[in-house]
Coordinates of C-alpha atoms (C1' of nucleotides) in Angstrom, one line a residue:
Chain A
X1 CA 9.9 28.8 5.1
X2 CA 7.8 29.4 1.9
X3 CA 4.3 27.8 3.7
X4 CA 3.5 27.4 7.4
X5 CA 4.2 23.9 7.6
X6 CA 5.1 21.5 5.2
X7 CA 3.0 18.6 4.7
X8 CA 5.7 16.2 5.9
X9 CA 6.1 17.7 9.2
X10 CA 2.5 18.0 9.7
X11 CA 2.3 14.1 8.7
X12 CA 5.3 13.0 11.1
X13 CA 4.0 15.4 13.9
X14 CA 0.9 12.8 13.9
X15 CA 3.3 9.9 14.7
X16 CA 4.8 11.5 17.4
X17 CA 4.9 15.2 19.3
X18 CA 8.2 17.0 17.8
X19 CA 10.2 19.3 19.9
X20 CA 11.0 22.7 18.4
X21 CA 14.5 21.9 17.6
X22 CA 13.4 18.7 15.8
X23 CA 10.9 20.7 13.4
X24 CA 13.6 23.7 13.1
X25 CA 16.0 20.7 11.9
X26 CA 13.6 19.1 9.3
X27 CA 12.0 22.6 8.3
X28 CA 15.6 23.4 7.5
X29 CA 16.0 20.8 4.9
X30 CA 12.5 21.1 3.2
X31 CA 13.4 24.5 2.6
X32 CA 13.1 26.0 -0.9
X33 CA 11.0 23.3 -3.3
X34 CA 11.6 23.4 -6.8
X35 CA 8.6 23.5 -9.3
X36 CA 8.0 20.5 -12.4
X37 CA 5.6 20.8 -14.6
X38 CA 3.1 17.8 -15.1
X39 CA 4.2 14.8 -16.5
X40 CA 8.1 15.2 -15.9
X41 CA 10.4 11.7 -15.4
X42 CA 12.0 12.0 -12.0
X43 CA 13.5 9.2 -12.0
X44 CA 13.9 5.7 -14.4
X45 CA 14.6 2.6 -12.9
X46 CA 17.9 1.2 -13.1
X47 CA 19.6 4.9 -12.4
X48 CA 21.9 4.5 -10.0
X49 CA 22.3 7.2 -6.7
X50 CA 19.2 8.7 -7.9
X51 CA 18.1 11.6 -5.9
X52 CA 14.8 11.1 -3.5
X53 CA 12.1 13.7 -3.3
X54 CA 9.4 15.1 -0.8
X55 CA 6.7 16.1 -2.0
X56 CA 5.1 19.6 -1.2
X57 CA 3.0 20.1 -3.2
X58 CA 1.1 18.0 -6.1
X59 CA 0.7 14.5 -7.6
X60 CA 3.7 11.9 -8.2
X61 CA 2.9 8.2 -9.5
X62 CA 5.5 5.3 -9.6
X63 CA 5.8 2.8 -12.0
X64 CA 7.5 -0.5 -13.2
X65 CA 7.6 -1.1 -17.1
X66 CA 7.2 -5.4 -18.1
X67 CA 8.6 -7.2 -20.4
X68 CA 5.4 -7.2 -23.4
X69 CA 5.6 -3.7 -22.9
X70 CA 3.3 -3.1 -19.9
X71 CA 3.3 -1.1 -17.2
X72 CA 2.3 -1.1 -13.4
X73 CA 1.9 2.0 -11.4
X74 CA 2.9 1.1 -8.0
X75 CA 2.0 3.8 -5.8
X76 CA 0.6 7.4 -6.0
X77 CA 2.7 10.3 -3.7
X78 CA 0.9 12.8 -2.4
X79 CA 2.2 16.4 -0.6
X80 CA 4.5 15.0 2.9
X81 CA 5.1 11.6 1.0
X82 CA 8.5 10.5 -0.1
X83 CA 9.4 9.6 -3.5
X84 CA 12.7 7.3 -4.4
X85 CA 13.7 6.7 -0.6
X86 CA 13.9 3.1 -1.7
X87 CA 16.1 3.8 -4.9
X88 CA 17.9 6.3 -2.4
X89 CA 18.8 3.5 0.4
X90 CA 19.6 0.6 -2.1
X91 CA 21.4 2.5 -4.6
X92 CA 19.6 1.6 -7.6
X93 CA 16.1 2.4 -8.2
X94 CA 13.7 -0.6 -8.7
X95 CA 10.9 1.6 -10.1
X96 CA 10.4 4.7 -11.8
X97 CA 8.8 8.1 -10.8
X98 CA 7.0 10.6 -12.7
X99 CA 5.0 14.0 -11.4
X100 CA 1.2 13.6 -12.4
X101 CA 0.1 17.1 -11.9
X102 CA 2.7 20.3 -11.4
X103 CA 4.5 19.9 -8.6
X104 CA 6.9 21.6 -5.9
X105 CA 8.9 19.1 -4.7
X106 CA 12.3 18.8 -2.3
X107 CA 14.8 16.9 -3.2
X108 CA 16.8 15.4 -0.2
X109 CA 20.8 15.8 0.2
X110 CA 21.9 11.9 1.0
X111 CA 24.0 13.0 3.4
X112 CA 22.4 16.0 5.2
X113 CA 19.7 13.6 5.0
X114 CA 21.7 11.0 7.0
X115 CA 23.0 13.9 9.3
X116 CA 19.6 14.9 10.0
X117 CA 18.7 11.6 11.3
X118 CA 22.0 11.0 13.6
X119 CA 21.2 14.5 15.2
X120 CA 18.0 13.5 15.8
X121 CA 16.8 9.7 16.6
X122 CA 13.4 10.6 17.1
X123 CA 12.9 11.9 14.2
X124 CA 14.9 8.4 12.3
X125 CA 12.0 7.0 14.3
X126 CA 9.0 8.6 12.7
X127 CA 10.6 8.0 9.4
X128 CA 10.4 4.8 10.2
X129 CA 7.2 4.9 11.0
X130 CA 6.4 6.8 7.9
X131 CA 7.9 4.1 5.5
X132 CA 6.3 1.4 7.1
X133 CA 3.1 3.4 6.7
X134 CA 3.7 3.6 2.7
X135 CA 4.4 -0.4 2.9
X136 CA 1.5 -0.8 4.3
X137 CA -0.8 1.2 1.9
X138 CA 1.6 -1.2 -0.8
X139 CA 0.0 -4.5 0.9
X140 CA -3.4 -3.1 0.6
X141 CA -3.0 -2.7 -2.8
X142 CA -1.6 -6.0 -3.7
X143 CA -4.9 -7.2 -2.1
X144 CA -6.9 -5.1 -3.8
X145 CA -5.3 -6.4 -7.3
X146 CA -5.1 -9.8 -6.3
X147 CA -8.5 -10.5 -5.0
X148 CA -11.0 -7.7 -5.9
X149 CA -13.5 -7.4 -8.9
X150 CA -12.7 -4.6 -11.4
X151 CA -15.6 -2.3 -9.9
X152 CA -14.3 -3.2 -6.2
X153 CA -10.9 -2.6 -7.2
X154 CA -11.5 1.0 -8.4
X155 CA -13.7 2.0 -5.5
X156 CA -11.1 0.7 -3.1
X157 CA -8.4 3.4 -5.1
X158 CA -10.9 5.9 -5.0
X159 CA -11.5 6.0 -1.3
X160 CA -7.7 6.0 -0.5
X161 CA -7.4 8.8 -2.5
X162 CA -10.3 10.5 -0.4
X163 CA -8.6 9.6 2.7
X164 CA -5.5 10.8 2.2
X165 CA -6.9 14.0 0.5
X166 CA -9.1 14.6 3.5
X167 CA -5.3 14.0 6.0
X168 CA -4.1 16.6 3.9
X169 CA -7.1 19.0 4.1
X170 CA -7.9 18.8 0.5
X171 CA -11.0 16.9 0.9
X172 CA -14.1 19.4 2.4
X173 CA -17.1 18.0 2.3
X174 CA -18.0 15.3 0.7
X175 CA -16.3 15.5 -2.7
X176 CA -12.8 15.6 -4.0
X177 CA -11.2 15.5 -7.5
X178 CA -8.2 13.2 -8.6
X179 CA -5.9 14.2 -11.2
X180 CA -5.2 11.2 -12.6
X181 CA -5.7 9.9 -16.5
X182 CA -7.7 7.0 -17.7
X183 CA -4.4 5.2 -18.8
X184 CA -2.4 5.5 -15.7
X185 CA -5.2 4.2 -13.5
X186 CA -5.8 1.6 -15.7
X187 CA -2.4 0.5 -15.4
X188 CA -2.7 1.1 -11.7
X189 CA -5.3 -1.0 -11.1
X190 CA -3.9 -3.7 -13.5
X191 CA -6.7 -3.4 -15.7
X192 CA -7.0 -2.4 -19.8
X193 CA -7.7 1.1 -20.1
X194 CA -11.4 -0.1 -22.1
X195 CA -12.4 -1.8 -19.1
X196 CA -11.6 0.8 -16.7
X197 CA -13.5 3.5 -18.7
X198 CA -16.4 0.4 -18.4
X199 CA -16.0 0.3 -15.0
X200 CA -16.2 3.9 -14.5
X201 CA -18.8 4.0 -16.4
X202 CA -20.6 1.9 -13.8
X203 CA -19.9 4.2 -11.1
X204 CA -20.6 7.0 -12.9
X205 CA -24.5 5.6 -13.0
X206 CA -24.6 5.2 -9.7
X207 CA -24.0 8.7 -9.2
X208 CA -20.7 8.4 -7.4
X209 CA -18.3 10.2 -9.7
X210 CA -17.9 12.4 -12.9
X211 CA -15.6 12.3 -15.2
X212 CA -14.5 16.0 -16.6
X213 CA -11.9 16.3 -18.7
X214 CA -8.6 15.3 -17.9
X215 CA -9.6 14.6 -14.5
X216 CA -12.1 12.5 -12.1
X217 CA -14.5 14.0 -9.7
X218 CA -15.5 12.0 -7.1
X219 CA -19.2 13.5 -6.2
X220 CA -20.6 11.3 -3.4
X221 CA -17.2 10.1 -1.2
X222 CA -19.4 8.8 1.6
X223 CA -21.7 6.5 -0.6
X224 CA -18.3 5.0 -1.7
X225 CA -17.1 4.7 1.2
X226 CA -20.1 2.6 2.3
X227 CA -20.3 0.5 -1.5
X228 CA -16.9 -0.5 -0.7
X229 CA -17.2 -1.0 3.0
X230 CA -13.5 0.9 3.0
X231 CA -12.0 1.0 6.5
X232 CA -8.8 2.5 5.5
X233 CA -7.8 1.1 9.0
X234 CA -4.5 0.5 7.3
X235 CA -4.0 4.1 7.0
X236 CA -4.2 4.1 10.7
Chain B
X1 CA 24.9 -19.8 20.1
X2 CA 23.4 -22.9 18.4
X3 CA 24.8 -22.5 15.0
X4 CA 27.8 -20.9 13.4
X5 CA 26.0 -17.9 11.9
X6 CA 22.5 -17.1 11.8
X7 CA 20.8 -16.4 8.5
X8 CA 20.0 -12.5 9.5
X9 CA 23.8 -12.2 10.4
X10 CA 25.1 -13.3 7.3
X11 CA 21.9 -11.4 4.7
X12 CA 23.3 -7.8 7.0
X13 CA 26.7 -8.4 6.5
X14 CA 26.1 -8.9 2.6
X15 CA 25.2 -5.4 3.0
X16 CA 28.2 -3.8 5.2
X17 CA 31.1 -5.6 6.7
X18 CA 30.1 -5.9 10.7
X19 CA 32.1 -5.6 12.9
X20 CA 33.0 -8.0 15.7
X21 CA 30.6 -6.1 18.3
X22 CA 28.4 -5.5 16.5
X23 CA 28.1 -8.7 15.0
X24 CA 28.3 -9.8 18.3
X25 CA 25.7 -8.2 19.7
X26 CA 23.1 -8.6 17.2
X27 CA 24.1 -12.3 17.6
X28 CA 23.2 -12.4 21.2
X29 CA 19.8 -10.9 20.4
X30 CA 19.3 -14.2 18.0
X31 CA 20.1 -16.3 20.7
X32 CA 17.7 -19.7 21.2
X33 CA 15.1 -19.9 18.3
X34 CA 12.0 -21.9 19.6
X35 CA 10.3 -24.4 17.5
X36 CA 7.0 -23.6 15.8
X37 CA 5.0 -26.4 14.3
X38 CA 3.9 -26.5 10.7
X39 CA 0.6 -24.2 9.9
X40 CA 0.9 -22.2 13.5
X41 CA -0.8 -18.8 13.2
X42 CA 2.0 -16.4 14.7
X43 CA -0.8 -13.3 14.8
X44 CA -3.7 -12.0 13.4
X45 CA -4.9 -8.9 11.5
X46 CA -5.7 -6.4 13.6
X47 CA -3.9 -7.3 16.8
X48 CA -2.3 -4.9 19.0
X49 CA 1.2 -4.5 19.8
X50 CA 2.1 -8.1 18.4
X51 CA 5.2 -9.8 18.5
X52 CA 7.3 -9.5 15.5
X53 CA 10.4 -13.0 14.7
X54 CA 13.4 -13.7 12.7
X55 CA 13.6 -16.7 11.3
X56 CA 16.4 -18.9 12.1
X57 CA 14.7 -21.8 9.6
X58 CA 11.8 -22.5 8.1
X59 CA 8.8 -20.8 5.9
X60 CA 6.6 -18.3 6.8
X61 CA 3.8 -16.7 4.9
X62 CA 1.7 -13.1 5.5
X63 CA -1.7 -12.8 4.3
X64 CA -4.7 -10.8 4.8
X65 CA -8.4 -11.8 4.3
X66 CA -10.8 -10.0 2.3
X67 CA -14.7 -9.3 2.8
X68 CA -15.6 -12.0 0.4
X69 CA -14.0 -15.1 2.3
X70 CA -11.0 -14.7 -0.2
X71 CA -7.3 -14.3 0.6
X72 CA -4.3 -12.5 -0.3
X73 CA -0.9 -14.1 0.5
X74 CA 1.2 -11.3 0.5
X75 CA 4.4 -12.3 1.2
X76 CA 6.9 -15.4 2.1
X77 CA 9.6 -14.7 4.2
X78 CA 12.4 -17.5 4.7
X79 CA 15.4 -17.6 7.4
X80 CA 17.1 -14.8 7.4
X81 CA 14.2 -12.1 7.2
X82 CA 12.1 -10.7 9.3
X83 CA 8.1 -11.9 10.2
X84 CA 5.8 -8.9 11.4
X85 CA 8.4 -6.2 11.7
X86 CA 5.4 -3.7 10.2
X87 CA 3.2 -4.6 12.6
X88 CA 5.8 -3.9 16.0
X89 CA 6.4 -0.6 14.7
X90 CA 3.2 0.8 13.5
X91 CA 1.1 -0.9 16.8
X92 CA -1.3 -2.6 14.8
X93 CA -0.8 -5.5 12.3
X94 CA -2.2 -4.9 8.9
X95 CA -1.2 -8.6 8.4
X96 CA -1.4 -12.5 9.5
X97 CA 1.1 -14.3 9.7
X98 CA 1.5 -17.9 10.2
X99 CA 4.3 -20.9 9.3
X100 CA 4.3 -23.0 6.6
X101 CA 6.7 -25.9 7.6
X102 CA 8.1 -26.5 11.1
X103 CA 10.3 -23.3 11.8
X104 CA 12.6 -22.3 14.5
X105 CA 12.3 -18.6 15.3
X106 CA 13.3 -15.8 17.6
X107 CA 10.8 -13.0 18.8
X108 CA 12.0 -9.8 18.9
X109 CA 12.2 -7.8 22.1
X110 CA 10.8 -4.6 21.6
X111 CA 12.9 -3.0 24.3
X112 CA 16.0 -4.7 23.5
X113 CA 15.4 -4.2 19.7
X114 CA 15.5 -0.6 19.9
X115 CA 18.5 -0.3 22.1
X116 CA 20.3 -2.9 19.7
X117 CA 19.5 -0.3 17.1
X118 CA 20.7 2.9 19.1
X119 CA 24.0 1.7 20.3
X120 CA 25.1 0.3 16.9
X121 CA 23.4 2.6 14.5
X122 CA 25.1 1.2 11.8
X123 CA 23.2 -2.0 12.4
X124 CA 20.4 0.3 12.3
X125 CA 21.5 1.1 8.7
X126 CA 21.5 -2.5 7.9
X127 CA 18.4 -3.1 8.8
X128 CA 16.7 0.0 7.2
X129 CA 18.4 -1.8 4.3
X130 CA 17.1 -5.1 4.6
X131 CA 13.3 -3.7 4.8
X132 CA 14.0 -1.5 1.8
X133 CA 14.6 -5.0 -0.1
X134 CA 11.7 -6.8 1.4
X135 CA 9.7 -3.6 0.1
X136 CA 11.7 -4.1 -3.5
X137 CA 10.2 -7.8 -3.3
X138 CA 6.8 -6.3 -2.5
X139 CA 6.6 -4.5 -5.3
X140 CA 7.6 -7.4 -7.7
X141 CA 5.0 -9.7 -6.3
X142 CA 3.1 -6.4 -7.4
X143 CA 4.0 -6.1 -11.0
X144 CA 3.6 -10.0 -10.8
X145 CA 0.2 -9.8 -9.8
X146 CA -1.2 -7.0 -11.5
X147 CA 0.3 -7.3 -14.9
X148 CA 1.3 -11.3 -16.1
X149 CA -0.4 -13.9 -17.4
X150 CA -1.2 -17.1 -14.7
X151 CA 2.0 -18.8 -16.5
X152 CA 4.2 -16.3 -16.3
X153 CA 3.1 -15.1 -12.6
X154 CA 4.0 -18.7 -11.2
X155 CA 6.8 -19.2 -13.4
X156 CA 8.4 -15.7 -11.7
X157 CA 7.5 -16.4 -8.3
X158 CA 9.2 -19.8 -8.4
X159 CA 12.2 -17.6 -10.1
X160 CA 11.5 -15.7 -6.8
X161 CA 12.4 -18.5 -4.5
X162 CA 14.5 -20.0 -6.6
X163 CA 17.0 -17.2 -6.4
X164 CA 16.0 -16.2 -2.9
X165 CA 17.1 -20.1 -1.8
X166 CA 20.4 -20.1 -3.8
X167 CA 21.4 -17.1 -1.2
X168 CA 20.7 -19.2 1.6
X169 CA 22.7 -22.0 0.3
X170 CA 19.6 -24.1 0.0
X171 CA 19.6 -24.5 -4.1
X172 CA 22.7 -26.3 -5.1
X173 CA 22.4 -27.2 -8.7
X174 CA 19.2 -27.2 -10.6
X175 CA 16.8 -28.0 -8.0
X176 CA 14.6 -26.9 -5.3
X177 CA 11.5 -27.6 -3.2
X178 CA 9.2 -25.6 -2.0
X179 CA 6.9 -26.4 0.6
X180 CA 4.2 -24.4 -0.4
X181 CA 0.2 -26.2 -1.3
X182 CA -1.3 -25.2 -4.2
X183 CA -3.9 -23.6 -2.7
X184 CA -1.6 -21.3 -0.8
X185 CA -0.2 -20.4 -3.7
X186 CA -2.9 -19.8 -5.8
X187 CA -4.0 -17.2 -3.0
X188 CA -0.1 -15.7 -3.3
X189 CA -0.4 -15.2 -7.3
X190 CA -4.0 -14.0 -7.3
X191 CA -5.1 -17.2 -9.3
X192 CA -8.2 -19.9 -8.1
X193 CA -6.8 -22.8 -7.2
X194 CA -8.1 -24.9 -9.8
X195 CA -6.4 -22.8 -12.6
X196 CA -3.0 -22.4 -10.9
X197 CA -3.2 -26.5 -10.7
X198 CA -3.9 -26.4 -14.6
X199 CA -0.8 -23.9 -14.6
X200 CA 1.5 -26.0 -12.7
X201 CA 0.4 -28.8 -15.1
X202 CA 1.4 -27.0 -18.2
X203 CA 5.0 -26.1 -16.1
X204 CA 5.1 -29.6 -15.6
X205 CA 4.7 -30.5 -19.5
X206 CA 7.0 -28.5 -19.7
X207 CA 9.1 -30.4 -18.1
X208 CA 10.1 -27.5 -15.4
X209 CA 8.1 -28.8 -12.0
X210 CA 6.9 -32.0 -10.6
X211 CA 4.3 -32.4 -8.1
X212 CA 4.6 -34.4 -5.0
X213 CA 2.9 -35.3 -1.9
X214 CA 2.7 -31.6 -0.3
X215 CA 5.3 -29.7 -2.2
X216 CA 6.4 -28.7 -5.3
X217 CA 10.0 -29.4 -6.8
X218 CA 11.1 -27.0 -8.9
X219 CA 13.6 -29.5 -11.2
X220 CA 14.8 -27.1 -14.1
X221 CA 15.3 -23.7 -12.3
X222 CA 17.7 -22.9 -15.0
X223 CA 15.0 -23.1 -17.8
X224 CA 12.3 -21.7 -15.9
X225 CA 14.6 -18.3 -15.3
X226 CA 15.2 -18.5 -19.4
X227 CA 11.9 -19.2 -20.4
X228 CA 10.7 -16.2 -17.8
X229 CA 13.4 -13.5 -18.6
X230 CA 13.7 -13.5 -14.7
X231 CA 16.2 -11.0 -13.7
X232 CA 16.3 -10.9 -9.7
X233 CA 17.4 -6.9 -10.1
X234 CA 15.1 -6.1 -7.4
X235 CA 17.1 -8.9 -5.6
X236 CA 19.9 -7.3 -5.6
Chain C
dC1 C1' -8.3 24.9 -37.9
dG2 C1' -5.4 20.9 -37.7
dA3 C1' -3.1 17.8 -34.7
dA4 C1' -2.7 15.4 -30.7
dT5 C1' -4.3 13.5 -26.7
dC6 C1' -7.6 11.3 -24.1
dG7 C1' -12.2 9.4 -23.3
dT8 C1' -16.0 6.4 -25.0
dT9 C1' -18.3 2.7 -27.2
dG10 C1' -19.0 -1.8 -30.0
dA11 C1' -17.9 -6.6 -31.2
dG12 C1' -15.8 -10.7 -30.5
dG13 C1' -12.4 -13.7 -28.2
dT14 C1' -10.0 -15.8 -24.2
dC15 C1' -8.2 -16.4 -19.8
dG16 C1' -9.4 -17.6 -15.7
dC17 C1' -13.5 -18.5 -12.5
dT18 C1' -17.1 -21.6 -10.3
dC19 C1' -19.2 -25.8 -9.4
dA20 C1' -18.8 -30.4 -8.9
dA21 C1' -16.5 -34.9 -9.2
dT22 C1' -12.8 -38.0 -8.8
dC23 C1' -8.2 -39.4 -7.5
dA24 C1' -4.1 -39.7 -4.3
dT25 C1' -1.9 -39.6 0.2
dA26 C1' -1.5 -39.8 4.9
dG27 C1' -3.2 -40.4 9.4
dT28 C1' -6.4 -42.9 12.8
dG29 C1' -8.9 -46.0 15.2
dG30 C1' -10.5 -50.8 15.2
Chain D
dC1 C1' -3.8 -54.9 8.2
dC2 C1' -7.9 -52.7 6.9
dA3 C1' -11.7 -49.6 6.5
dC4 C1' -12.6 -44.9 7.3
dT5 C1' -11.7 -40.0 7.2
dA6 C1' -9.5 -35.9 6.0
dT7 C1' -6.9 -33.2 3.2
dG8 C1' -5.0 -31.8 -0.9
dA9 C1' -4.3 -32.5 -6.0
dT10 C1' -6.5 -33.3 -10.5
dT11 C1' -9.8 -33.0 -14.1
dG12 C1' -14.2 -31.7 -16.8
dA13 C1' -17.8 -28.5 -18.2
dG14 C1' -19.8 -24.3 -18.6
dC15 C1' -19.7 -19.4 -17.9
dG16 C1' -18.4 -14.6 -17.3
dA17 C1' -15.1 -11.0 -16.4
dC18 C1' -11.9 -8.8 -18.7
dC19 C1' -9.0 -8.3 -22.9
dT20 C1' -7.9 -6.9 -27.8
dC21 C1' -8.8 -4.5 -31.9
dA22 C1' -10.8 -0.8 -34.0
dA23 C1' -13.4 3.1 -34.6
dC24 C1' -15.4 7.4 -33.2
dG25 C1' -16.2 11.6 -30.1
dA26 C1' -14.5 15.3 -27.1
dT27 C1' -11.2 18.5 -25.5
dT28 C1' -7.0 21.0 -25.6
dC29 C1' -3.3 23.5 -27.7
dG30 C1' -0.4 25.7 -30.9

DNA sequence: CGAATCGTTGAGGTCGCTCAATCATAGTGG
DNA sequence: CCACTATGATTGAGCGACCTCAACGATTCG
């Protein structure tokens, strides 16, 4: 093992109390990542058997392109998350999948994948567990499209993002940065990429982030955090 | 059994050819649906260690409520699928559900459930399958939401149930209904539900939707798919 | 230093919202 | 059978959030 322990065993490990064996098994298979650089197409949808991916290390966002030449970013995958699992189990993808910042990433071996989870029930279990987390975090942000204001909207992303940096250790104290362009979380949000920058904006005056280059810095995550009146309850 | 093949049944074995045990024994889990009334809340947000159904007939919806007194319909689930399953394996429901006509369903045994799942993994399979789908239809509604016009967004989601009712042998020709009020809807496309009432006017002009008492009947299913470009990929 | 990419801002238009009536339809008690 | 009520659909008027188009700044990179 490259690191000590891989996000995703650190993440399933919270669901439920893994036996030695069980971690030897699934340390086995997140063996060697591979390194992409930023902004590399994993995946497109349509492609059939298309390969799925943990993550360990970096930023992955998926997408779905529209008809009038739109595009709706889905979900973002952070280190322990799973990437194409979906495409993997119905044999075509239904979205596509890109890496945001460099990333190290596993991909996963259908059938030592499949092997892996006969061995070891428990651990089908917690993946289980884990996918119905990621559905959940999808719910939340249909509800956050469907019935928030543009300013709600992006505070809502932004403290998910803090959440699940701060699981991961990769929120301190009480600022984090999030790697993500203008553009993409424009079309994550389902807004227009002026109106995000607008919106931003607005934040950015009431002191609770900075925009620096290619990146955002959220500066004051527990005055979000109360803005919004976030819960995150759904990330348990 | 009461009828010759419950809906679940037949949407697994679209997936992989059952056999006679294990068809048999899922079957005997599905065993006497009871009757719901219209409008019956099944749980609630936040409730702990909820019961989760398969519908045997009938409409169900899942929404969640927002701080503002607004509400997100997230999803409709119809006979064959599964109401709550998120909640039974994560503890907590991030969702309420409730029916939307009179519906006969089945609660799921936690207990049994499992076992069902560990001495026919293959039905385990099948039903990791079935969730990926309702995830694919998740992330439609998604795109739906976040990136179409009002017309387009309703014209989609009645594509949605359109093709979703042909499966169950519950669209013959060119026709549908679908019990769903306008202000249910509205809350399911993101829309108020004065506008989506303009909307379904202009679908009426149109000449693809009439109105009537409680429900809506789609008459032109056909058109509505041309005029919307509707594919169904994610529906497999 | 030029080119490319991304962020920022202005001006003006529109889609969809809110508020507030009015119109069906069905159910209920007299 | 008829008010009477409740619920949901329909329509009008006015407004505002968000969009589009278009330009201009800032940063990065070869």
């Amino acid at each position: 093992m490259a690191e000590p322990a891989p996000a995703l065993v650190r993440k399933l490990s919270r669901f439920a109390a893994m036996e030695a064996r069980e971690r030897a098994a699934l340390e086995a298979l997140l063996d060697r990542p591979v390194a992409f650089p930023a902004r590399t197409e994993l995946f497109y949808e349509g492609e059939r058997d298309c390969a799925a991916y943990v993550i360990a290390e970096g930023w992955v966002y998926s997408y779905k392109e529209v008809e009038d030449g739109g595009r709706q970013v889905v979900n973002f995958q952070l280190p322990g998350d799973f990437v194409g699992l979906r495409g993997m189990l119905l044999g075509v993808c239904d979205h596509a999948s890109a890496t945001l910042t460099g990333c190290r990433l596993v991909a996963i071996d259908r059938d030592r994948w499949e092997r892996l989870l006969t061995d070891f029930p428990r651990l089908g279990q917690a993946v289980l567990w884990a996918v119905a987390h990621d559905e959940s975090m999808l719910v939340e942000h249909l509800v956050n499209i469907g019935r928030r204001s543009a300013y709600m909207r992006t505070a809502y992303l932004l403290c998910e993002f803090g959440h699940r940096l701060r699981v991961l250790g990769q929120c301190q104290g009480n600022e984090f940065v999030c790697p993500v362009g203008q553009a993409i979380l424009a079309d994550a949000l389902g807004l227009s990429v002026v109106h995000l920058n607008r919106t931003l904006r607005k934040l950015r005056e009431h002191g609770l982030v900075v925009v620096r280059g290619n990146s955002l810095r959220v500066t004051d995550f527990q005055a979000l955090v109360e803005a919004t009146g976030f819960a995150g309850d759904y990330l348990r």
